[in-house]
Coordinates of C-alpha atoms in Angstrom, one line a residue:
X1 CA -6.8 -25.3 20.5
X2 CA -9.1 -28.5 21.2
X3 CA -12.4 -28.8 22.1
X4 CA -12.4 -31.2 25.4
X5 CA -15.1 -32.5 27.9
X6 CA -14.3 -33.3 31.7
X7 CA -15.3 -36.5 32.9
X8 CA -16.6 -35.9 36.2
X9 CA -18.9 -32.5 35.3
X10 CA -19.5 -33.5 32.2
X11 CA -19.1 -30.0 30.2
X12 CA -17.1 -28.6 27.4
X13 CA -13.8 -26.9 28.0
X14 CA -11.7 -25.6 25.6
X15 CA -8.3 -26.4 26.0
X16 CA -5.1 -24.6 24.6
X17 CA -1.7 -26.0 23.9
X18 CA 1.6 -24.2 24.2
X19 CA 4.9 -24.4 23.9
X20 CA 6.1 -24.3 27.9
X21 CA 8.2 -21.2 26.8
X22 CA 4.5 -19.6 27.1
X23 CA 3.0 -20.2 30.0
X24 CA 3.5 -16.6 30.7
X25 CA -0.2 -16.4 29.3
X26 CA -1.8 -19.0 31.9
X27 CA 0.2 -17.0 34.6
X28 CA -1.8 -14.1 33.5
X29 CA -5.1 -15.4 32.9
X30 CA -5.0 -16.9 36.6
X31 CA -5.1 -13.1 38.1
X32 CA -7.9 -12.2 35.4
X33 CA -12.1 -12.1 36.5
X34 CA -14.0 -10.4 34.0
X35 CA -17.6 -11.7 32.2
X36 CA -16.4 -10.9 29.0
X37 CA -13.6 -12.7 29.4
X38 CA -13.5 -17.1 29.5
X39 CA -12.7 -18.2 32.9
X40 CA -9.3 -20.5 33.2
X41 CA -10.3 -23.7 35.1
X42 CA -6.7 -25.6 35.0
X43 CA -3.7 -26.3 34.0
X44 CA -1.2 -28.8 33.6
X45 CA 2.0 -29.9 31.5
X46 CA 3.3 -32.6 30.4
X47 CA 6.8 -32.7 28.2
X48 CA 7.4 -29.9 26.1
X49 CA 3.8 -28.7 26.1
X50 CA 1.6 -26.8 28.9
X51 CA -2.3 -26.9 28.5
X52 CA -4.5 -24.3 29.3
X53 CA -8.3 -25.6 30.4
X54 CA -11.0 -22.7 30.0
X55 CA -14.8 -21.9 29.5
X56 CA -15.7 -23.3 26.1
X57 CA -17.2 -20.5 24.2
X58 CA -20.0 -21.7 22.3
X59 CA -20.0 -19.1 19.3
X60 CA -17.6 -17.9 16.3
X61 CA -15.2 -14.8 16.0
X62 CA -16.4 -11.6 14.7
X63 CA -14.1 -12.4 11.7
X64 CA -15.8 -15.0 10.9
X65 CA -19.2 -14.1 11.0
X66 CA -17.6 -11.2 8.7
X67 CA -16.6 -14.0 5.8
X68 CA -19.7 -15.5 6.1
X69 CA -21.4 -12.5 5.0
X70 CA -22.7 -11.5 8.4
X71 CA -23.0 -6.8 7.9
X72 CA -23.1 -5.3 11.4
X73 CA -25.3 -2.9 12.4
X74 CA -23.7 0.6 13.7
X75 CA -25.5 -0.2 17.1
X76 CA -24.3 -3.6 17.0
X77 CA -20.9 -1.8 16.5
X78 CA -20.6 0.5 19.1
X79 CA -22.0 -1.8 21.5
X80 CA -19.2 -4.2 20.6
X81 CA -16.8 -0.9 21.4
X82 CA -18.6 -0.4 24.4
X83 CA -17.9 -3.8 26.2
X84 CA -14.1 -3.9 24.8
X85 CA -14.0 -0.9 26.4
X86 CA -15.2 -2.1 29.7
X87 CA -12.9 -5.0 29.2
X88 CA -9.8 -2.9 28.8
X89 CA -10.9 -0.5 31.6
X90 CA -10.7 -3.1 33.5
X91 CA -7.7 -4.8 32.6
X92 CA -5.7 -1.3 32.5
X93 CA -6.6 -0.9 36.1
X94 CA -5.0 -4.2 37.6
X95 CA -1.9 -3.7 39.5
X96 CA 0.2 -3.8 37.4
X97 CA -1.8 -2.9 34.0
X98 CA -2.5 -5.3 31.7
X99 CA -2.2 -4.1 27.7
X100 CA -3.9 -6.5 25.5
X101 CA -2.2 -5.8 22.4
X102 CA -3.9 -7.5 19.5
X103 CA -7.4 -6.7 19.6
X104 CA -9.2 -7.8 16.3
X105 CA -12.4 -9.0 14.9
X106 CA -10.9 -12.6 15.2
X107 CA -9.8 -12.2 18.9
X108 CA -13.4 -11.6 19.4
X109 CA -15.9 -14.3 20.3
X110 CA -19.6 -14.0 20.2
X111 CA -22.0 -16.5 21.4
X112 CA -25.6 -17.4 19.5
X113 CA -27.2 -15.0 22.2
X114 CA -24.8 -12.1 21.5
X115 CA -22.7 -12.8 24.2
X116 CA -18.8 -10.8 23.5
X117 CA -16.4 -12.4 25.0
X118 CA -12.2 -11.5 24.4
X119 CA -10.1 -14.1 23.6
X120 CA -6.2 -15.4 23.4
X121 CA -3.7 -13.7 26.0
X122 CA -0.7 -14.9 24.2
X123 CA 0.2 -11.0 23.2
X124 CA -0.7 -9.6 26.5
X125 CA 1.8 -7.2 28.5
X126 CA 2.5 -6.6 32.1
X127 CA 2.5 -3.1 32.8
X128 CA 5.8 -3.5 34.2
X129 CA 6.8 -4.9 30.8
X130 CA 6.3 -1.7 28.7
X131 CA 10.2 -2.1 27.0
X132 CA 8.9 -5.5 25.5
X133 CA 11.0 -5.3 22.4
X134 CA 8.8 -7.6 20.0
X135 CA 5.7 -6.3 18.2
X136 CA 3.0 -9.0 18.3
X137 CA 0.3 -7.2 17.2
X138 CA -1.3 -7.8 14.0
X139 CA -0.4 -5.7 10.7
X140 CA -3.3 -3.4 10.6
X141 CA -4.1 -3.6 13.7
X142 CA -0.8 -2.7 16.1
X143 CA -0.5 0.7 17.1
X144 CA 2.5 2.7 15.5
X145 CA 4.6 2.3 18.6
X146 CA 4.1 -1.4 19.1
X147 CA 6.5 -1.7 16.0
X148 CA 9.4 0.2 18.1
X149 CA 8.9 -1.9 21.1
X150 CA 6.4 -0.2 23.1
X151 CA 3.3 -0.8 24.3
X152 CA 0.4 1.3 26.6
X153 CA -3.1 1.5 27.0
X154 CA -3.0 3.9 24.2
X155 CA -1.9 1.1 22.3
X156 CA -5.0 -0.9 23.4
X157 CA -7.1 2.1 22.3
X158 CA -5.6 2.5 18.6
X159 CA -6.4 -1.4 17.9
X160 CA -10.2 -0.4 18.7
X161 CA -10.3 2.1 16.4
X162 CA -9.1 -0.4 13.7
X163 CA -11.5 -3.2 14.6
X164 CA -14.5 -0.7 14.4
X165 CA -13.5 0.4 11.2
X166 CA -13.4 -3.0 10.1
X167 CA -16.6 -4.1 11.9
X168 CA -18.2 -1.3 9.8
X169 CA -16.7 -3.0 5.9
X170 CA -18.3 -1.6 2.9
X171 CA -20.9 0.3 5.0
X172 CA -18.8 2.6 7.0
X173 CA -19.3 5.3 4.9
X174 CA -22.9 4.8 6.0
X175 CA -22.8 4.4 9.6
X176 CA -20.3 7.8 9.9
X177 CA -23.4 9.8 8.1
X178 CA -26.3 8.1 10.5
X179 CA -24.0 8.6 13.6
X180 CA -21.8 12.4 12.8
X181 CA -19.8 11.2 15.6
X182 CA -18.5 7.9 14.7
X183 CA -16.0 9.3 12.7
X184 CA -14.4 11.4 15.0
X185 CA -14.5 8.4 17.6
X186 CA -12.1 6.2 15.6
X187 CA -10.3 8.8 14.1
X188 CA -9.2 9.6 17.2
X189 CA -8.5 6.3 18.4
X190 CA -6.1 5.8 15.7
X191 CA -4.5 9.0 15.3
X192 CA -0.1 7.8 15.3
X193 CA 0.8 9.9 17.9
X194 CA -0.6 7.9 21.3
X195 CA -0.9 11.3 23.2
X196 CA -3.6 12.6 20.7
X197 CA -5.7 9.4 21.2
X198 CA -8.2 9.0 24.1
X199 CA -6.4 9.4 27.7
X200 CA -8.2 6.4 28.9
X201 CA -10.7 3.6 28.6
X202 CA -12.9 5.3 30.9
X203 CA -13.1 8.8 28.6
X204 CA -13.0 7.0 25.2
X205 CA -16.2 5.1 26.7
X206 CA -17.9 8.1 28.0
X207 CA -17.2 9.6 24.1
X208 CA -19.1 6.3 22.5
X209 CA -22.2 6.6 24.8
X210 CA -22.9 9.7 23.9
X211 CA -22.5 8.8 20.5
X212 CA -26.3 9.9 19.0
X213 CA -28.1 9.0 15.6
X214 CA -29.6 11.3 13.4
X215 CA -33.3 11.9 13.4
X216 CA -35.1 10.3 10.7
X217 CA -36.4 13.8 9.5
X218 CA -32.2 14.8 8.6
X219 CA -31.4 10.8 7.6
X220 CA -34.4 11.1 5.0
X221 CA -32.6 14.7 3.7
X222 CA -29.2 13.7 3.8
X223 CA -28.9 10.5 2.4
X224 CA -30.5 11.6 -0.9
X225 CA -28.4 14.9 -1.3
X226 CA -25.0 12.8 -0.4
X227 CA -25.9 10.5 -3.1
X228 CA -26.2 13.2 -5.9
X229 CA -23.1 14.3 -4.8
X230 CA -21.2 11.1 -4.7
X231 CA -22.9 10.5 -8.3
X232 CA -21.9 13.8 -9.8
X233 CA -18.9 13.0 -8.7
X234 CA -18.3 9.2 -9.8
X235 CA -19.7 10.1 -13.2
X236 CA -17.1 13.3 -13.9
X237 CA -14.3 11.1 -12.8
X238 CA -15.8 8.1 -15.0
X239 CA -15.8 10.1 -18.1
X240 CA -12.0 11.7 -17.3
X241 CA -10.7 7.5 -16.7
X242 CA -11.9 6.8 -20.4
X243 CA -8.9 6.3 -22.5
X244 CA -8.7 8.3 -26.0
X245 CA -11.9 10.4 -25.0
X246 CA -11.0 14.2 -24.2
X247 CA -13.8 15.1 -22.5
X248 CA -13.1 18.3 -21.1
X249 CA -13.3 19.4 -17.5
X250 CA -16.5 21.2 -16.3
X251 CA -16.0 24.7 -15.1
X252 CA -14.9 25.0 -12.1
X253 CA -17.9 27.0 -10.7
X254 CA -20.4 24.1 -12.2
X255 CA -18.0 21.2 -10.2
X256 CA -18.1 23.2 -7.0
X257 CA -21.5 24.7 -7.1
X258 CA -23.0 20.8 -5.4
X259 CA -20.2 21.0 -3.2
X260 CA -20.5 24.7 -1.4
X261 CA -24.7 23.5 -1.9
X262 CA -24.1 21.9 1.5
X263 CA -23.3 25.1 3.2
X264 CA -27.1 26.0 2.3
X265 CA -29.0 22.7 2.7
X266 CA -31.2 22.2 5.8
X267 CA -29.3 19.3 7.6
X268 CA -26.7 21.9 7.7
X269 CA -28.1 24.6 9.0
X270 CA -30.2 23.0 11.6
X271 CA -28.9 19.9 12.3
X272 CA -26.9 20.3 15.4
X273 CA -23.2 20.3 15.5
X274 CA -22.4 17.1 15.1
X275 CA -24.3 16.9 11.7
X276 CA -22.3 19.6 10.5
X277 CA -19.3 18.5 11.8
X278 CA -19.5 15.6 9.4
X279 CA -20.6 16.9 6.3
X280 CA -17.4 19.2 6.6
X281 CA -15.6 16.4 6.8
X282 CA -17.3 15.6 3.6
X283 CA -17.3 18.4 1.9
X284 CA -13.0 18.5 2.5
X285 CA -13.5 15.0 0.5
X286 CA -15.1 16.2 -2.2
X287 CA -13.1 19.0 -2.6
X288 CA -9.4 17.0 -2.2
X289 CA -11.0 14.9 -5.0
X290 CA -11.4 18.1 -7.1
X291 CA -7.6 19.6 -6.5
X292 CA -6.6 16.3 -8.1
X293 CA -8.5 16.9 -11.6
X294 CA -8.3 20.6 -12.1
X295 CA -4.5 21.2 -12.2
X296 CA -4.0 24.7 -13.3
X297 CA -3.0 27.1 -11.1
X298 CA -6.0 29.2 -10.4
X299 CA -8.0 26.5 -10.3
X300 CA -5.6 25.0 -7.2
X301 CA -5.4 27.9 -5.6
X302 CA -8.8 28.7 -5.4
X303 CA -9.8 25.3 -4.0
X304 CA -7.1 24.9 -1.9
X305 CA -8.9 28.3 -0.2
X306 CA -11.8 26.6 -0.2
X307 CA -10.3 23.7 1.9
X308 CA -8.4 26.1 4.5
X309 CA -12.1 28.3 4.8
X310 CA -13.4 24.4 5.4
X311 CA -10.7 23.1 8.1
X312 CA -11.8 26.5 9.9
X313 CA -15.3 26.2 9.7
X314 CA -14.6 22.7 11.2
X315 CA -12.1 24.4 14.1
X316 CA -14.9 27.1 15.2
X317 CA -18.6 25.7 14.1
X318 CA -20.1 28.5 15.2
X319 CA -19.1 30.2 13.0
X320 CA -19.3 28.2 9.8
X321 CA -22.5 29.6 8.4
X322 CA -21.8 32.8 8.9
X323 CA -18.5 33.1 7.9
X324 CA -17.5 30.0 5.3
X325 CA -21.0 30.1 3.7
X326 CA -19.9 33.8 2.2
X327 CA -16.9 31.8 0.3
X328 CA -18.2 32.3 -3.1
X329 CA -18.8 36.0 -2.7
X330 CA -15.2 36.8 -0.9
X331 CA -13.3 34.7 -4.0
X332 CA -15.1 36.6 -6.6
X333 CA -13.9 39.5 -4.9
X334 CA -10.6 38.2 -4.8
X335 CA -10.2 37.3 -8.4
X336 CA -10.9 41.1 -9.1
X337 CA -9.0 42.5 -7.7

């Protein structure tokens, strides 16, 4: 890639080089109008080589405002969704379809005024193309079914999912609390099997917009009560890691009793569904982490109750507080008899 100037208008382009075994990607930029996408102005070869001339983008990738130390906000982060989104709406639509197929933070170019703009065709697929046998997607990135030749809009869809999450680094855990939904968003997008993912640009876009934060009433409850949970939890584990030291195991009642304390607390009760729908999610966490210290038998089978009364609170919300916050009472009932 070079950074060039033409002579007679005197502005930037930038100007790719490539092999002429890949002019397939100028032939496909030429059909392609979109504002988040850099125009192609011309094109020429000479020997080997072909050279693409397009709208110089003046800005850096997402990747590399991530290594310089640059921490997205979750808004900042589903707006980013929300224009790829756009972008592959619109690029799924064109007759034939267009699949991108490598969508990552360093395929991503914003300007100094927050301008997105997607970059580099070279991976792009005709629609008509779909038994293209090569993956070149990035590891991390490519969809599941890229690696066995095959390539769809759902494919597009499951590299979003991967370059939110990475967008969202050491604070995801964070941003999934403030917005319940986001989560569920990019789990979705990335689940393996493209059928389960979003059906289409258009419906995954619809499910980010009405994406909603918490109120700062619930943020100011939940934030604190997550952290004593994550502490009580860091520290048992921290003592159990110490080598020689046979610090014994807590009962199981005392380990679980913060854990089933969400059922109870306020954010759960009244903080809409998709509040609760995340601290399920979290309270499945804690309670994985749980089935991994306390090995014996009772102990497993007891939580592993705890986690199938969980999943279906999840499944049917309505009725989680009625029915899972009764857990405690039904086990001891269980154990007696």
């Amino acid at each position: 890639m070079y950074l060039g100037r033409d002579l007679e208008l005197g502005v930037y382009r930038a100007v790719k080089e490539l092999p002429l075994n890949r002019k397939r990607e100028a032939k496909l930029l030429r059909l392609l109008d979109h504002p988040f996408l850099p125009a192609m102005t011309d094109y020429t070869e000479q020997g080997d080589h072909c050279y693409l001339v397009m709208e110089y983008i003046r800005g850096k990738s997402l990747r590399q405002y991530l290594e310089d130390g640059r921490i997205f906000t979750a808004e900042e982060i589903i707006e980013t969704g929300r224009k790829v989104l756009q972008i592959f709406g619109y690029l799924h639509s064109r007759k034939p379809a267009v699949y991108y197929g490598d969508l990552k933070p360093d395929n991503l170019m914003m300007t100094e005024e927050g301008e997105l703009y997607l970059v580099d065709f070279g991976s792009a697929v005709l629609g008509y193309e779909r038994q293209y046998q090569d993956c070149s997607g990035t590891k991390g990135y490519a969809s599941p079914e890229q690696y066995q030749g095959q390539i769809g809009s759902a494919s597009d869809i499951y590299t979003l999912g991967r370059t939110l999450e990475a967008l969202c680094g050491k604070k995801k855990f964070r941003y999934f609390i403030q917005y319940p939904g986001l989560r569920r968003f990019i789990g979705k997008c990335c689940r393996r099997q493209p059928e389960k993912r979003w059906k289409n640009a258009s419906e995954a876009e619809q499910a980010l917009n009405a994406l909603r934060p918490l109120t700062v009433k619930l943020w100011n409850i939940l934030i604190p009560a997550m952290g004593a949970l994550l502490l009580f939890i860091a520290v048992s584990m921290k003592f159990q890691e110490r080598p020689g030291n046979p610090v014994p195991l807590p009962e199981l009642d005392q380990a679980l009793s913060p854990v089933t304390a969400w059922y109870y607390s306020m954010p759960f009760r009244s903080g809409g569904v998709g509040v609760r729908e995340e601290m399920i999610r979290i309270i499945e966490d804690s309670l994985a982490r749980l089935e991994k210290e306390y090995k014996d038998r009772q102990s497993q089978e007891r939580i592993r109750l705890m986690i199938a009364r969980n999943r279906l609170a999840e499944e049917n919300i309505v009725f989680a507080e009625a029915g899972v916050c009764r857990l405690n009472t039904e086990e001891r009932k269980g154990q007696e008899r």
